[in-house]
PDB file of C-alpha atoms in Angstrom:
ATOM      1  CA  UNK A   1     -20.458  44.133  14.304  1.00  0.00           C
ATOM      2  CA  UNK A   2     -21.944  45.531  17.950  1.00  0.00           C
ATOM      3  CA  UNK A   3     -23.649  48.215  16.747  1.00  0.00           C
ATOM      4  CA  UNK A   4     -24.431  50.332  13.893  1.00  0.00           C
ATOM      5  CA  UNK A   5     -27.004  53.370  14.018  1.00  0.00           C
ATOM      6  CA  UNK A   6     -26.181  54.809  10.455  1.00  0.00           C
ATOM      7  CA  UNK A   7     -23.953  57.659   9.299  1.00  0.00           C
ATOM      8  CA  UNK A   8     -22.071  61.030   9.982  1.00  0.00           C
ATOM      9  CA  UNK A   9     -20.114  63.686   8.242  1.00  0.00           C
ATOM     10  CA  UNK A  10     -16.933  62.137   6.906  1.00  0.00           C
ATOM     11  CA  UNK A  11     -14.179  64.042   8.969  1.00  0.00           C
ATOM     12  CA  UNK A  12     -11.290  64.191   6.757  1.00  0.00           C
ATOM     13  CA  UNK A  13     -14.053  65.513   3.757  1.00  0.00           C
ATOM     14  CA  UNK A  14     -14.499  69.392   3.054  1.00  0.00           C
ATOM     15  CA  UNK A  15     -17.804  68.432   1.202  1.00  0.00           C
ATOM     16  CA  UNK A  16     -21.131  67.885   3.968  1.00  0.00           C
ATOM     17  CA  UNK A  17     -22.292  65.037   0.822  1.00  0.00           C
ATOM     18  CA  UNK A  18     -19.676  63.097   1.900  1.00  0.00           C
ATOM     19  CA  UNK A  19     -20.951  60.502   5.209  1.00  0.00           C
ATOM     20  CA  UNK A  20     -19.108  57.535   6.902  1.00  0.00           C
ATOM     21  CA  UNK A  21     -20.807  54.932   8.606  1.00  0.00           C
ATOM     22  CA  UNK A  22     -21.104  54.503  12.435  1.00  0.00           C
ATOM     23  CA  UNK A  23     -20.906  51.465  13.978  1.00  0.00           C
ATOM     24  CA  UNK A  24     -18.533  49.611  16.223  1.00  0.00           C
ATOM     25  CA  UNK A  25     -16.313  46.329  14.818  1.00  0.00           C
ATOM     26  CA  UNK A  26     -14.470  43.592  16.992  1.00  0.00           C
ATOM     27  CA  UNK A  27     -11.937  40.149  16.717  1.00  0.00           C
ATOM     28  CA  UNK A  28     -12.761  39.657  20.227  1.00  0.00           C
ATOM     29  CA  UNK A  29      -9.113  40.801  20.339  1.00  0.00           C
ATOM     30  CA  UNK A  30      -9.312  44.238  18.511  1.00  0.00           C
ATOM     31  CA  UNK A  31     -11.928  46.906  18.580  1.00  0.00           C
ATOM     32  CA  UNK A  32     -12.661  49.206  15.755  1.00  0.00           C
ATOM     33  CA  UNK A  33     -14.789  51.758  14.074  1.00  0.00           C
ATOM     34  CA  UNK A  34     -16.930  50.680  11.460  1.00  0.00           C
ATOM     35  CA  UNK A  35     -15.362  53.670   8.826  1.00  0.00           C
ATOM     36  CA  UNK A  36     -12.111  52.571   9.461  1.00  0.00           C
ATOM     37  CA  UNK A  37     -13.085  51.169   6.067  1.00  0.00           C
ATOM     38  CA  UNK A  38     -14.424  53.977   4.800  1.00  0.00           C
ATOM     39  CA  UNK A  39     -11.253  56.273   5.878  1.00  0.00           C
ATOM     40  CA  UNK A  40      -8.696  53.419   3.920  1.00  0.00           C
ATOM     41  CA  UNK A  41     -11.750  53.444   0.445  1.00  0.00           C
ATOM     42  CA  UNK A  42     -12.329  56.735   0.118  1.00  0.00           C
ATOM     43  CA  UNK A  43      -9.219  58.495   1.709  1.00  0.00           C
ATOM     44  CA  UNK A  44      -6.094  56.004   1.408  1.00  0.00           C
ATOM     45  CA  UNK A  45      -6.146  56.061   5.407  1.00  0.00           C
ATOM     46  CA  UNK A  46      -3.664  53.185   6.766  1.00  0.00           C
ATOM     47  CA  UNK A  47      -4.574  51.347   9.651  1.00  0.00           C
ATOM     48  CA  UNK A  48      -2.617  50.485  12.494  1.00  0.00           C
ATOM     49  CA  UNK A  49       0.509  48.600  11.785  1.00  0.00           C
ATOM     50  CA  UNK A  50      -0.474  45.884  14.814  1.00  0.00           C
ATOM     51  CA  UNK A  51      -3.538  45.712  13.627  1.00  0.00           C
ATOM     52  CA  UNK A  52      -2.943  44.416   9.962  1.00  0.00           C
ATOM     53  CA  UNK A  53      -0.193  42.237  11.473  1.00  0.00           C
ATOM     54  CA  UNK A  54      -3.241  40.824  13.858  1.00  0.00           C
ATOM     55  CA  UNK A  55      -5.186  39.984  10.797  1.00  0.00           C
ATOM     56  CA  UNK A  56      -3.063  39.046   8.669  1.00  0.00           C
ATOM     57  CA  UNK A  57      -1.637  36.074  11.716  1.00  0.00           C
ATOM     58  CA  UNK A  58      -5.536  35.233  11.895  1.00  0.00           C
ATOM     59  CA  UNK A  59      -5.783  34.706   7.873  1.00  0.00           C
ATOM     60  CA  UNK A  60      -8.570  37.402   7.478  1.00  0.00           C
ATOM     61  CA  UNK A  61     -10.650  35.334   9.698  1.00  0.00           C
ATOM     62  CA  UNK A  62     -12.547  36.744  12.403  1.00  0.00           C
ATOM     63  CA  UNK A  63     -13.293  34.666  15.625  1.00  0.00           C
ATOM     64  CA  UNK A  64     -17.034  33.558  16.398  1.00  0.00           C
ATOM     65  CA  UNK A  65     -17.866  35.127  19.813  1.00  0.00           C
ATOM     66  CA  UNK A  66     -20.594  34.485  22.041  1.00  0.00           C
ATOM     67  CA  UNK A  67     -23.215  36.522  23.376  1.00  0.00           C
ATOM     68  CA  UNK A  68     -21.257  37.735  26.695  1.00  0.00           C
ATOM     69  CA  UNK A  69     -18.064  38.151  25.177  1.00  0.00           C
ATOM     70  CA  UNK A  70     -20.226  40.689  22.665  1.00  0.00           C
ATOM     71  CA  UNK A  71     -21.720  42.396  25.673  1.00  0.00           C
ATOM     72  CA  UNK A  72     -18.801  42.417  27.270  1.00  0.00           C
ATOM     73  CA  UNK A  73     -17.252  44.315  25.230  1.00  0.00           C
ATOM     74  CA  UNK A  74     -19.686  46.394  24.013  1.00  0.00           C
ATOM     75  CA  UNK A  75     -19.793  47.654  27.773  1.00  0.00           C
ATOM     76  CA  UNK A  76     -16.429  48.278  27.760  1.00  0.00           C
ATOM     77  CA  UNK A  77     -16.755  50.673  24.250  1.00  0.00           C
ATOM     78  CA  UNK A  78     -20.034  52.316  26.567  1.00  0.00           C
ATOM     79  CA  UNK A  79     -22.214  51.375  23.763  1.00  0.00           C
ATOM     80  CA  UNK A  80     -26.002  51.082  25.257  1.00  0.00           C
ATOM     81  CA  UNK A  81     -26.836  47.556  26.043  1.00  0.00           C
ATOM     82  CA  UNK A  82     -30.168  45.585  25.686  1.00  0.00           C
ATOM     83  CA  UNK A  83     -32.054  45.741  28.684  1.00  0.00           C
TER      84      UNK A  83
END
């Protein structure tokens, strides 16, 4: 996870009780929204084809990456970096 400041109003919910989380997910390969997870629980929301195919060829396992590959990326998203 890069980053993850808390939650928002679920968009595909009528009801304002209903929040998914904010944050920002990566492989090193593919980058993602933290309620991805939360669409595909609570609303049956598919992901990409590619992308299950991508984890599914790395058996569920996510790469370690270091510290400037992290950075790197989160630069590239235009999430605020540590100074």
């Amino acid at each position: 996870m890069l980053f993850s400041p808390g939650t928002v109003p679920d968009p595909f919910s009528d009801s304002s009780d209903m929040h998914v989380r904010v944050g920002i997910m990566t492989d090193g390969t593919w980058v993602w929204q933290l309620a991805w997870s939360d669409y595909v629980k609570y609303h049956r929301v598919a992901p990409p084809r590619e992308f299950l195919d991508h984890i599914i060829s790395r058996k569920f396992t996510a790469p370690e990456l270091t510290i400037e590959q992290t950075l790197e990326i989160a630069e590239a998203e235009g999430l605020p970096l540590p100074e």
